CSV table of C-alpha atoms and ligand atoms in Angstrom, one decimal:
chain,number,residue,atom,x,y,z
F,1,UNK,CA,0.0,0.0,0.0
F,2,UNK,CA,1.1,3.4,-1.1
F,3,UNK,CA,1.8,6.4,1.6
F,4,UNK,CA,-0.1,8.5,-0.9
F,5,UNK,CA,-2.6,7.6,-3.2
F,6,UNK,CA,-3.7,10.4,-5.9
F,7,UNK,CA,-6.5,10.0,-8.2
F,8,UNK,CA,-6.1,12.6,-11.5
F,9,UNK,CA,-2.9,12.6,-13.6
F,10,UNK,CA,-3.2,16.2,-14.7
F,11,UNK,CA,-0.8,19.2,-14.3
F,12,UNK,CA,-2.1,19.0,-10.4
F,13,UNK,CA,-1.6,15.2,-9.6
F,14,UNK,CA,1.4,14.4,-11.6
F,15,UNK,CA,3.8,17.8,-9.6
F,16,UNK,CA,1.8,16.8,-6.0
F,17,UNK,CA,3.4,13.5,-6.7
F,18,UNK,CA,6.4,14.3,-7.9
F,19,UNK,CA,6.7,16.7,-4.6
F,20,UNK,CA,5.5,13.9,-1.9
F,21,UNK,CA,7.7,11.2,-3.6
F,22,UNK,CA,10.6,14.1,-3.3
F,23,UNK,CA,10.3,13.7,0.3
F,24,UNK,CA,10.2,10.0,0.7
F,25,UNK,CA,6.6,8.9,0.3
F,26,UNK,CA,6.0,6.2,-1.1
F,27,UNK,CA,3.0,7.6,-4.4
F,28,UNK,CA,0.2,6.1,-6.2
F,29,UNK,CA,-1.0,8.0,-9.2
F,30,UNK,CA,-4.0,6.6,-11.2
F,31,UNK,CA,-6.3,8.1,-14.5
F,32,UNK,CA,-8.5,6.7,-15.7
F,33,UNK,CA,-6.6,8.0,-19.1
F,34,UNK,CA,-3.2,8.6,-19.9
F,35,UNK,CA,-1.6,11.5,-18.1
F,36,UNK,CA,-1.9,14.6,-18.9
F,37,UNK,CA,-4.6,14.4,-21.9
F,38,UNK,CA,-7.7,16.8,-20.6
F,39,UNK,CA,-7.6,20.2,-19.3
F,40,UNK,CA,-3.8,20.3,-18.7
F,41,UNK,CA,-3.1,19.3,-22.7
F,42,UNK,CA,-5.6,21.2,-24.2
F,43,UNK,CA,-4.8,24.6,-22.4
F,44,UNK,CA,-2.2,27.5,-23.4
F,45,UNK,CA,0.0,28.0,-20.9
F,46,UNK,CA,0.0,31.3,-20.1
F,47,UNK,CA,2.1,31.2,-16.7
F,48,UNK,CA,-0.3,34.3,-15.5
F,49,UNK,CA,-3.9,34.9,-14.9
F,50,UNK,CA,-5.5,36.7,-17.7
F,51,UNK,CA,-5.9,40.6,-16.5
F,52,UNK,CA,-4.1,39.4,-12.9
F,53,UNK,CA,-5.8,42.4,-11.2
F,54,UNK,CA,-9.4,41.6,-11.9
F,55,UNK,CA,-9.0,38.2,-9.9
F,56,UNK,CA,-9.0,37.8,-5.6
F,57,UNK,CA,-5.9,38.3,-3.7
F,58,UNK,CA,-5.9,34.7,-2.9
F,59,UNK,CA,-5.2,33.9,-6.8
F,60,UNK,CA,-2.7,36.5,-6.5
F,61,UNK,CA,-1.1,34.6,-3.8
F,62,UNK,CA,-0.7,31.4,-5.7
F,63,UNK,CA,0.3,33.0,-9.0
F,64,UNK,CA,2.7,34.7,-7.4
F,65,UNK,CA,4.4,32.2,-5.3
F,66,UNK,CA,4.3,29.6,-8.6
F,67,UNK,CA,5.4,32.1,-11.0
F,68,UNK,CA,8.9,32.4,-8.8
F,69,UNK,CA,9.4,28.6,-8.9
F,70,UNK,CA,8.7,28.0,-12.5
F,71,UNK,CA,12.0,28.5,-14.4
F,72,UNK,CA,14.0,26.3,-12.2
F,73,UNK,CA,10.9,23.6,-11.9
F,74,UNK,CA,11.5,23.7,-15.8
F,75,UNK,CA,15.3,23.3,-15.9
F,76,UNK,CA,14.8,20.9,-13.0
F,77,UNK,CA,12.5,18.6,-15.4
F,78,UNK,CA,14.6,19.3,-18.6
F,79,UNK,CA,17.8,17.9,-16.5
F,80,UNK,CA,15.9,14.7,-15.4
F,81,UNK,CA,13.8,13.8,-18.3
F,82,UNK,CA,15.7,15.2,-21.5
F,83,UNK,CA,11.9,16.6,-22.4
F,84,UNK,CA,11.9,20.6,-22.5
F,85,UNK,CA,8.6,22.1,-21.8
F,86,UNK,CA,9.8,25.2,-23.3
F,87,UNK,CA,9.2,27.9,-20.6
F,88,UNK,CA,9.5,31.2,-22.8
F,89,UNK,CA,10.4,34.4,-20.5
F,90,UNK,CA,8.7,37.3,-22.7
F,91,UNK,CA,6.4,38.9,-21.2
F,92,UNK,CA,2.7,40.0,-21.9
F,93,UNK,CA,1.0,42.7,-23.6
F,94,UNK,CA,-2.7,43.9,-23.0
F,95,UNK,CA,-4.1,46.2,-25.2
F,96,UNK,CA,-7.6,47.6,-24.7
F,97,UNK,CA,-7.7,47.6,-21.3
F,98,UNK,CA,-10.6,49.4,-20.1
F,99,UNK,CA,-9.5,49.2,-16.1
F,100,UNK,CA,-5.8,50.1,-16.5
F,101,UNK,CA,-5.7,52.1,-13.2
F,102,UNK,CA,-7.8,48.9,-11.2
F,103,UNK,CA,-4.4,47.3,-12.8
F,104,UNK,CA,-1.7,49.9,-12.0
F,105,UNK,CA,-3.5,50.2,-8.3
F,106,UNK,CA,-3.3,46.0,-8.1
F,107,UNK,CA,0.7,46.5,-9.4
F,108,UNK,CA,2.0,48.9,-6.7
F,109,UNK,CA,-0.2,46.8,-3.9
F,110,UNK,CA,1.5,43.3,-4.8
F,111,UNK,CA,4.7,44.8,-5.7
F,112,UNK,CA,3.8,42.9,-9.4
F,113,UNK,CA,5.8,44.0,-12.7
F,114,UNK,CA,3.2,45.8,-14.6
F,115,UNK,CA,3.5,49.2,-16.4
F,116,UNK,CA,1.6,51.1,-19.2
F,117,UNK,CA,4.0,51.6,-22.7
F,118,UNK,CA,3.9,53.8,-25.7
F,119,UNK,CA,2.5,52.9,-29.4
F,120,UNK,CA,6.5,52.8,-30.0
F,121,UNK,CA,7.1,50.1,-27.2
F,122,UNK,CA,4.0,48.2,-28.6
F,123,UNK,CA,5.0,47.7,-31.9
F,124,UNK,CA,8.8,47.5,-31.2
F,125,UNK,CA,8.0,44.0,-29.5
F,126,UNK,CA,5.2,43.1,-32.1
F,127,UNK,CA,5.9,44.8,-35.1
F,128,UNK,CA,2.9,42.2,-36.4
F,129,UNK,CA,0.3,43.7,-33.8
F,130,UNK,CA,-2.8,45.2,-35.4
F,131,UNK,CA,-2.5,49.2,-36.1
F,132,UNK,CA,-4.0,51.4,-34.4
F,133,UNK,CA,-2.8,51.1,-30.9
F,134,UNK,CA,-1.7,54.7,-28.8
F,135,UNK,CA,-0.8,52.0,-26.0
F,136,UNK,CA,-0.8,49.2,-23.9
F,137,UNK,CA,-0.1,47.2,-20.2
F,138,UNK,CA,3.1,45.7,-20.2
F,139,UNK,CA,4.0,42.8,-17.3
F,140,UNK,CA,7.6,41.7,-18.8
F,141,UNK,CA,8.0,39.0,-16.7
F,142,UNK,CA,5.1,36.8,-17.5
F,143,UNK,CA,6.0,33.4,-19.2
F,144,UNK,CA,4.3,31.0,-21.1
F,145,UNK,CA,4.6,27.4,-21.4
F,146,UNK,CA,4.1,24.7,-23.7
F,147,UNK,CA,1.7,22.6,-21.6
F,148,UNK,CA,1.6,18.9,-23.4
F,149,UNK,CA,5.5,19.0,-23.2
F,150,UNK,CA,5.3,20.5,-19.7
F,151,UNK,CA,2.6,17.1,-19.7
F,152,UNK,CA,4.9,15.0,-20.8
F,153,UNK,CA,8.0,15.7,-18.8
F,154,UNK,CA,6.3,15.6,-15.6
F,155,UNK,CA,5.2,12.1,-16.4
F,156,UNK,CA,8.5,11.0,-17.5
F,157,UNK,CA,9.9,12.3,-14.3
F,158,UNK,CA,7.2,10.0,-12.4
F,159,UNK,CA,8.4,6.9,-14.4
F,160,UNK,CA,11.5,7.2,-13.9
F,161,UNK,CA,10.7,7.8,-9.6
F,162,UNK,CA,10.9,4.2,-8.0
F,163,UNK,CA,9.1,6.2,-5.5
F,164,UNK,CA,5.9,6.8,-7.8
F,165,UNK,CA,3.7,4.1,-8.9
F,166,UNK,CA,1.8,5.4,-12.7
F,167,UNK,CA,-1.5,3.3,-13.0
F,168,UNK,CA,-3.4,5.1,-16.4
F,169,UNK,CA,-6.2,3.2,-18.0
F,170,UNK,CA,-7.9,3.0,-14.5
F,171,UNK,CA,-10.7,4.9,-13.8
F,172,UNK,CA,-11.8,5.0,-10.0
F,173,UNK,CA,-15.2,4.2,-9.6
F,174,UNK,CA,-16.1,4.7,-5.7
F,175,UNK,CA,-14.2,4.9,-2.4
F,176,UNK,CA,-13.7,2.1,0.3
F,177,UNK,CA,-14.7,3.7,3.3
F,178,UNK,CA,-14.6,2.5,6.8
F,179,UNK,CA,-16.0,5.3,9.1
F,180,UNK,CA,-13.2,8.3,8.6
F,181,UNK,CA,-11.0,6.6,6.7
F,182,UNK,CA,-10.8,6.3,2.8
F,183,UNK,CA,-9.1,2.9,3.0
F,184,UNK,CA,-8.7,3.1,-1.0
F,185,UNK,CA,-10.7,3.2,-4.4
F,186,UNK,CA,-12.6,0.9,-6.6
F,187,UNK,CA,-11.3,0.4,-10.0
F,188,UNK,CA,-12.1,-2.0,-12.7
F,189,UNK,CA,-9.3,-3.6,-11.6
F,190,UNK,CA,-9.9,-3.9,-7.9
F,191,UNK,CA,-9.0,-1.7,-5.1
F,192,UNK,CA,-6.5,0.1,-4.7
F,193,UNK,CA,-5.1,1.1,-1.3
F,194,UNK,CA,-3.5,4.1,0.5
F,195,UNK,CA,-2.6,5.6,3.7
F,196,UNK,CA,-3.8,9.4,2.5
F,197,UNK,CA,-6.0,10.3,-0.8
F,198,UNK,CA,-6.2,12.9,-2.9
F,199,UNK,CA,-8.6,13.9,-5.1
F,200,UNK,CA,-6.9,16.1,-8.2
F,201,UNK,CA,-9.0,14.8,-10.9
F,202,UNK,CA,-9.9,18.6,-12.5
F,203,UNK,CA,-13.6,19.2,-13.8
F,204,UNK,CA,-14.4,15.8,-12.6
F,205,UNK,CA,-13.6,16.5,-8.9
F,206,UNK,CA,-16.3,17.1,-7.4
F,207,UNK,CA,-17.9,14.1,-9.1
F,208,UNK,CA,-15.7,11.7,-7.2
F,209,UNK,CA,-16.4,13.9,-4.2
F,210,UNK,CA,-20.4,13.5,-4.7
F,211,UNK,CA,-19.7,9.5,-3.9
F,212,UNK,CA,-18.3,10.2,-0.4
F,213,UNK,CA,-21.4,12.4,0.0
F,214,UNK,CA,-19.6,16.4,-0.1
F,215,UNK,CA,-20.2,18.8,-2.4
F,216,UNK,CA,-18.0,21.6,-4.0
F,217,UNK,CA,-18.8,23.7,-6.6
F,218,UNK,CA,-16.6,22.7,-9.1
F,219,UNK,CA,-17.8,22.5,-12.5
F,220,UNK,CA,-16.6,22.1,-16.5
F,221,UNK,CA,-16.3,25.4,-18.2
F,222,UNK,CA,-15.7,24.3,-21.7
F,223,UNK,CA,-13.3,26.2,-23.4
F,224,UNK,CA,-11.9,25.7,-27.5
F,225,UNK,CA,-8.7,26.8,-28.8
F,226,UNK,CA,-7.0,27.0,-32.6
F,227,UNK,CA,-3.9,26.3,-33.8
F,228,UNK,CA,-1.9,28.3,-36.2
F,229,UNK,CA,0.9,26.8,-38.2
F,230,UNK,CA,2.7,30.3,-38.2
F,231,UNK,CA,6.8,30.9,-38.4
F,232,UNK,CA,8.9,32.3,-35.7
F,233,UNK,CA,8.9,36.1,-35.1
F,234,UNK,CA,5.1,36.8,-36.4
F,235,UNK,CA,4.4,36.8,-33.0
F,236,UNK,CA,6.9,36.5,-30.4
F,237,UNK,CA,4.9,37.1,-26.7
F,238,UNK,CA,1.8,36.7,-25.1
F,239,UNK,CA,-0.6,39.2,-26.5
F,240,UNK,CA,-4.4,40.1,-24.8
F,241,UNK,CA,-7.2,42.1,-26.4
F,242,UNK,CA,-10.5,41.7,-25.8
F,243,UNK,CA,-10.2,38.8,-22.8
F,244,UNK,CA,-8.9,36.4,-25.7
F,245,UNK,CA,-5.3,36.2,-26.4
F,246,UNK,CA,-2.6,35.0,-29.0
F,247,UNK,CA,0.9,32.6,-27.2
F,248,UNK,CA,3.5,31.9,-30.1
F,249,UNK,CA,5.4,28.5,-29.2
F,250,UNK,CA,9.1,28.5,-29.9
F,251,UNK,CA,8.5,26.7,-33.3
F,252,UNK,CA,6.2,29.8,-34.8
F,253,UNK,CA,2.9,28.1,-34.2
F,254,UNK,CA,0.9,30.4,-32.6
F,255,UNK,CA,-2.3,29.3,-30.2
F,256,UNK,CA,-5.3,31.6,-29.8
F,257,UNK,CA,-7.7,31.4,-27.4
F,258,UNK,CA,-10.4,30.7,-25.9
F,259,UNK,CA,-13.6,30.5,-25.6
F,260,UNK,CA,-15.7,30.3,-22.0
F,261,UNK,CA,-18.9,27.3,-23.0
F,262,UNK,CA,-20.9,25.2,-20.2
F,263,UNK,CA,-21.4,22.0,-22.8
F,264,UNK,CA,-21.3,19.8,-19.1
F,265,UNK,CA,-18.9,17.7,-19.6
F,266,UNK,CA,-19.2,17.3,-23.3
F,267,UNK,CA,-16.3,18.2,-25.1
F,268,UNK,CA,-16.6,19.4,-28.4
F,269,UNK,CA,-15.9,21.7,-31.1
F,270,UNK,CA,-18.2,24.0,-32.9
F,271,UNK,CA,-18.7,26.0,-36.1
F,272,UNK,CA,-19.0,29.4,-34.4
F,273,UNK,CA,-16.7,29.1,-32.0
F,274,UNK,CA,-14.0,28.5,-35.0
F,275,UNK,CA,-15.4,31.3,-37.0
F,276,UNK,CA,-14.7,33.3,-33.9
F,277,UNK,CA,-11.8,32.5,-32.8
F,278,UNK,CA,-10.0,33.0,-36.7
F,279,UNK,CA,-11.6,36.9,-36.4
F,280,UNK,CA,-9.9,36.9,-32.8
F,281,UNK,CA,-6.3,35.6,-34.2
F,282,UNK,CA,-7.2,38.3,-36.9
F,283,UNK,CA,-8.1,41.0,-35.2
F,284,UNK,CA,-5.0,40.5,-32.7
F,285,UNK,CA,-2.4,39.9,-35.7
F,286,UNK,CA,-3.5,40.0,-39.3
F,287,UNK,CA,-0.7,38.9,-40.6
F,288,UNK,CA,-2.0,35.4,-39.1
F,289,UNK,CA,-4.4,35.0,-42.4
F,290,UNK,CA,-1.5,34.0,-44.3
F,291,UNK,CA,-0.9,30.6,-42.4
F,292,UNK,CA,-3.0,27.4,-42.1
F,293,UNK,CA,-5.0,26.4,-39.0
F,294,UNK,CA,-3.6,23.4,-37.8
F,295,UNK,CA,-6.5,22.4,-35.2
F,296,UNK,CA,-8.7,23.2,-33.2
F,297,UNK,CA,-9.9,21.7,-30.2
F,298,UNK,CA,-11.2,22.1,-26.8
F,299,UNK,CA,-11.0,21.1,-23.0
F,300,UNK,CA,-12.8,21.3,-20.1
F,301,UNK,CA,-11.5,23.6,-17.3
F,302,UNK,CA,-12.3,23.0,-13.4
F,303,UNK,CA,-14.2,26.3,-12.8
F,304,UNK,CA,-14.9,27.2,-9.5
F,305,UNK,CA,-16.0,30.4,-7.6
F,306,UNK,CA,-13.9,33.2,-8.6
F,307,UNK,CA,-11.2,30.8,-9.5
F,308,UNK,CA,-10.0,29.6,-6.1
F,309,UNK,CA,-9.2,26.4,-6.0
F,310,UNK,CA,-10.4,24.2,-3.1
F,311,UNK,CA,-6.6,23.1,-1.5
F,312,UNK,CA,-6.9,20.9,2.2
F,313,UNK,CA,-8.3,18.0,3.8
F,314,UNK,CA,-12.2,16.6,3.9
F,315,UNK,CA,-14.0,17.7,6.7
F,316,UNK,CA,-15.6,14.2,8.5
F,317,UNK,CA,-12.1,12.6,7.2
F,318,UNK,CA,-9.1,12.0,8.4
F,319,UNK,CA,-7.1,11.2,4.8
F,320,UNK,CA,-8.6,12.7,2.6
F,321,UNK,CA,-7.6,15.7,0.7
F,322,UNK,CA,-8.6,17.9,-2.0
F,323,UNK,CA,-6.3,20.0,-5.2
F,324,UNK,CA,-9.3,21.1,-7.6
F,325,UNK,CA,-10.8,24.2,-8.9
F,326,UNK,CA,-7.8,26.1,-10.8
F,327,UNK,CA,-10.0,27.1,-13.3
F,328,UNK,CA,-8.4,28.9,-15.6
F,329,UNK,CA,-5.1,29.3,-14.4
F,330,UNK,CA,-4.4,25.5,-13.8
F,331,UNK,CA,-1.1,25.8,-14.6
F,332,UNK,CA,0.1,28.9,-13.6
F,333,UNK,CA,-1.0,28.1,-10.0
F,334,UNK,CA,0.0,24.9,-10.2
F,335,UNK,CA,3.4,24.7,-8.2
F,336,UNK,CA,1.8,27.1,-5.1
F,337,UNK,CA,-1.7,24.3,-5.2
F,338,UNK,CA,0.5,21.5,-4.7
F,339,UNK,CA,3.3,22.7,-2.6
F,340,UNK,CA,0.3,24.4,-0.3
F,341,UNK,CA,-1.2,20.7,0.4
F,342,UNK,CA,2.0,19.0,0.8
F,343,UNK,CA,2.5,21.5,3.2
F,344,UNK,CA,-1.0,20.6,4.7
F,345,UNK,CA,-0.3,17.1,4.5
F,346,UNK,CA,2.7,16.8,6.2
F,347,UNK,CA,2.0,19.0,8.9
F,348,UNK,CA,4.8,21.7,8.4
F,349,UNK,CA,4.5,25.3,7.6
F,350,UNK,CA,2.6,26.5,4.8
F,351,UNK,CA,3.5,28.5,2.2
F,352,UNK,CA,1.1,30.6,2.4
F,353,UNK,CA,-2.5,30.6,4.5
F,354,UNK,CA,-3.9,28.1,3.4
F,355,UNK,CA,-7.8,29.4,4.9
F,356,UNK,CA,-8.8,31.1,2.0
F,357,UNK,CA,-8.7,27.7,0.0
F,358,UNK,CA,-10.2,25.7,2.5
F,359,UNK,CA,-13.3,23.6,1.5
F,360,UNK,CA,-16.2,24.6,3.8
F,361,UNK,CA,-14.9,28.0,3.6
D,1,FAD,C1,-8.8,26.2,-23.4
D,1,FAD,C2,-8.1,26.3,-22.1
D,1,FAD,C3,-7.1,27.2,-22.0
D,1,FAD,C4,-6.4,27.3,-20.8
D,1,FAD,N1,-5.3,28.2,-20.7
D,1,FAD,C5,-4.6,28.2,-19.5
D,1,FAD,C6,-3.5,29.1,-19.4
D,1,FAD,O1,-3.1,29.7,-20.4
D,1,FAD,N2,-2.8,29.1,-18.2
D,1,FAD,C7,-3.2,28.4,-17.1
D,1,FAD,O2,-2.6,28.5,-16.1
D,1,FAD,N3,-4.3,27.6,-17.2
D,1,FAD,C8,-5.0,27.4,-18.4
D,1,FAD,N4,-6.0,26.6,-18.5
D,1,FAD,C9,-6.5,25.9,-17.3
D,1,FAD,C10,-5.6,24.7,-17.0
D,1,FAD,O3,-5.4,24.0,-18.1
D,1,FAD,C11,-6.4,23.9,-15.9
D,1,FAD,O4,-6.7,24.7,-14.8
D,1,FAD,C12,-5.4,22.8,-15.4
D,1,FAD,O5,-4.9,22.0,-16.4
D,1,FAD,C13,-6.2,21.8,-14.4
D,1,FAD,O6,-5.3,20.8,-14.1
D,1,FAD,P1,-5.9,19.5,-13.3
D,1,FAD,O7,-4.7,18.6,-13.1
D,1,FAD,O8,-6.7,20.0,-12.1
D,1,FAD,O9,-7.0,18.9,-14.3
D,1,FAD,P2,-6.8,18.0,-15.6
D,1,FAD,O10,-5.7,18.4,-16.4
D,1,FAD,O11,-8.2,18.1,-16.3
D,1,FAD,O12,-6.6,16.6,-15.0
D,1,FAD,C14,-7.6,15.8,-14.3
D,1,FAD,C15,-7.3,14.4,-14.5
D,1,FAD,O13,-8.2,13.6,-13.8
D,1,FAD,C16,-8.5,12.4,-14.5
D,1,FAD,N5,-9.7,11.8,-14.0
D,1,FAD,C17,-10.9,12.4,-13.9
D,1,FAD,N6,-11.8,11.6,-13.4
D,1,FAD,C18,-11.2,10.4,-13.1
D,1,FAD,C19,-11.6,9.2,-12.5
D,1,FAD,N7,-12.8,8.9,-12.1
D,1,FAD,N8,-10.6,8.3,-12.3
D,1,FAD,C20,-9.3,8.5,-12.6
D,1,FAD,N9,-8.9,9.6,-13.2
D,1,FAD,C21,-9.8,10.6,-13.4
D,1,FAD,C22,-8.6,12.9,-15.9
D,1,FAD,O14,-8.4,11.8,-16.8
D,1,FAD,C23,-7.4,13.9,-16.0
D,1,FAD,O15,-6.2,13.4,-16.5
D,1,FAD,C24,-6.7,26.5,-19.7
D,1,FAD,C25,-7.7,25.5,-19.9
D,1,FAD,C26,-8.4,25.4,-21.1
D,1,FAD,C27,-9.4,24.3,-21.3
């Protein structure tokens, strides 16, 4: 029997395990899929809320603490798994901002990088931009990440941990439950044991929660993306207009993105929403109409009340925990989630509070 046993191999399971097998425990992972092939794949990996300042202070707190670990976690995983998930230190760019002194005011609070540039700054960084602009919000240390690599490493870092234990192809089914104790799951397979659990299985949390009779609000918020098959240099940072955006990856493809659906937990792709997201990529950089789409597809995002995620232990339990309801900014708040309930789940000091994220809060 595992020390650990985690149910979800996305972004959120796969670096909690790769943090409590760091620091000895012995770590069962299991999805029902492979890893890392739902929210965490199909997102864009901006490593920053969109418009940071229109979000609570207690997304603040997580962005903030991840977005200082992330270039060494991706060195870290480049060194041990030969994978690159291509963290790209650029910056972002906002243009249109309506609320630019909510943002300035949000800056100077949380001592964050942001600062409003000239039409010449603007166009100096994207000489591609759409015309037009007399300025824009400027944040230049925001990265962005290339999330199935980012996917991929991670696992390969797990298989090569004799610590960590990878079951895919396993969905859980149910808990077995004796009193306060979560003495495993149920799989097709048969049970599998462990001393804790965790529940980081994204959109589909609170589902599994449902069958040990708690609720949270977490819920799919569908979102679709497109793919451009662009060169490098026609767009080289994260750009914003409009609450959509445009990330170029190192190669010159260029994702744009997204839209906000409630399909349940359908996933699909529609029509419209490609129609609208080509006048997006357009409308951000119109050079863009002279490459192919490449594809389009869509994911399901754990949405939950203002976008803070429920992080801690399951009241009427004593082992089980809870890493769900990153919402949009899965990945950007990834490092803070999972470092916040190892913290909670091996009794030392946390990171950060960890009230604001508890689960009755
Ligand atoms: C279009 C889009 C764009 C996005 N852009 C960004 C961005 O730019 N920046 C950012 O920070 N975030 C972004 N996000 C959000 C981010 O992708 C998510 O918040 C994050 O990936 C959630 O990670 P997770 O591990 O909680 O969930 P997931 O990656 O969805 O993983 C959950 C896992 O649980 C497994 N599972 C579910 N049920 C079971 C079961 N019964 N048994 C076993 N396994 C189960 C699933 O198979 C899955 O592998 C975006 C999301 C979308 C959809």
């Amino acid at each position: 029997m595992s020390d650990v046993l985690i149910v979800g191999g996305g972004v959120i399971g796969m670096m909690l395990a790769r943090e409590l097998a760091q620091t000895g425990a012995e770590v069962t992972l299991i999805d029902r899929k492979a890893c890392a092939q739902e929210s965490s794949w199909a997102g864009g990996g901006i490593v920053s809320p969109l418009y940071p300042w229109r979000y609570p202070e207690a997304v603040t707190q997580l962005a903030t603490w991840s977005q200082s670990s992330y270039v060494h976690l991706s060195d870290e995983l480049l060194d041990e798994t030969g994978c690159d998930p291509e963290l790209r230190q650029k910056g972002m760019l906002m243009v249109d901002v309506d609320d630019q002194e909510e943002a300035l005011a949000w800056a100077k609070r949380f001592h964050r990088p942001l600062r409003k540039v000239d039409a010449g700054f603007v166009y100096q960084k994207e000489p591609n931009l759409v015309q037009g602009l007399d300025e824009a919000l400027w944040m230049p240390e925001v990265c962005s990440i290339r999330n199935p690599r980012l996917g991929r490493s991670l696992r390969q870092s797990l298989v090569n941990n004799p610590k960590v234990k990878l079951l895919e192809q396993q969905e859980v089914q149910g808990f077995v439950q004796d009193g306060r104790r979560i003495l495993g799951v149920n799989t097709k397979g048969g049970v599998v044991r462990g001393d804790k659990v965790v529940i980081a299985a994204g959109a589909w949390s609170a589902e599994l929660l449902k069958m040990v009779g708690k609720d949270i609000p977490v819920k799919p918020v569908h979102g679709q993306m497109m793919l451009f098959k662009a060169k490098p240099g026609v767009v080289n940072r994260v750009i914003l207009k409009g609450g959509r955006y445009v990330i170029p990856r190192s190669d010159g493809r260029v994702l744009v993105g997204s839209t906000l659906e409630h399909f349940g937990f359908e996933k699909k792709t529609t029509g419209d929403a490609a129609r609208s997201l080509y006048k997006t990529a357009l409308g951000i950089i119109p050079e863009l109409d002279n490459y192919a789409v490449e594809h389009h597809w869509s994911g399901l995002r754990p949405g939950s009340p203002e976008g803070i995620p429920y992080i801690g232990g399951v009241s009427g339990f004593d082992n089980l925990f809870v890493n769900a309801g990153q919402y949009r900014n899965g990945l950007v708040l990834a490092p803070a989630s999972i470092r916040l309930l190892a913290d909670i789940m091996l009794e030392r000091e946390t990171i950060i509070p960890a009230e604001p994220y508890q689960l009755d809060r």
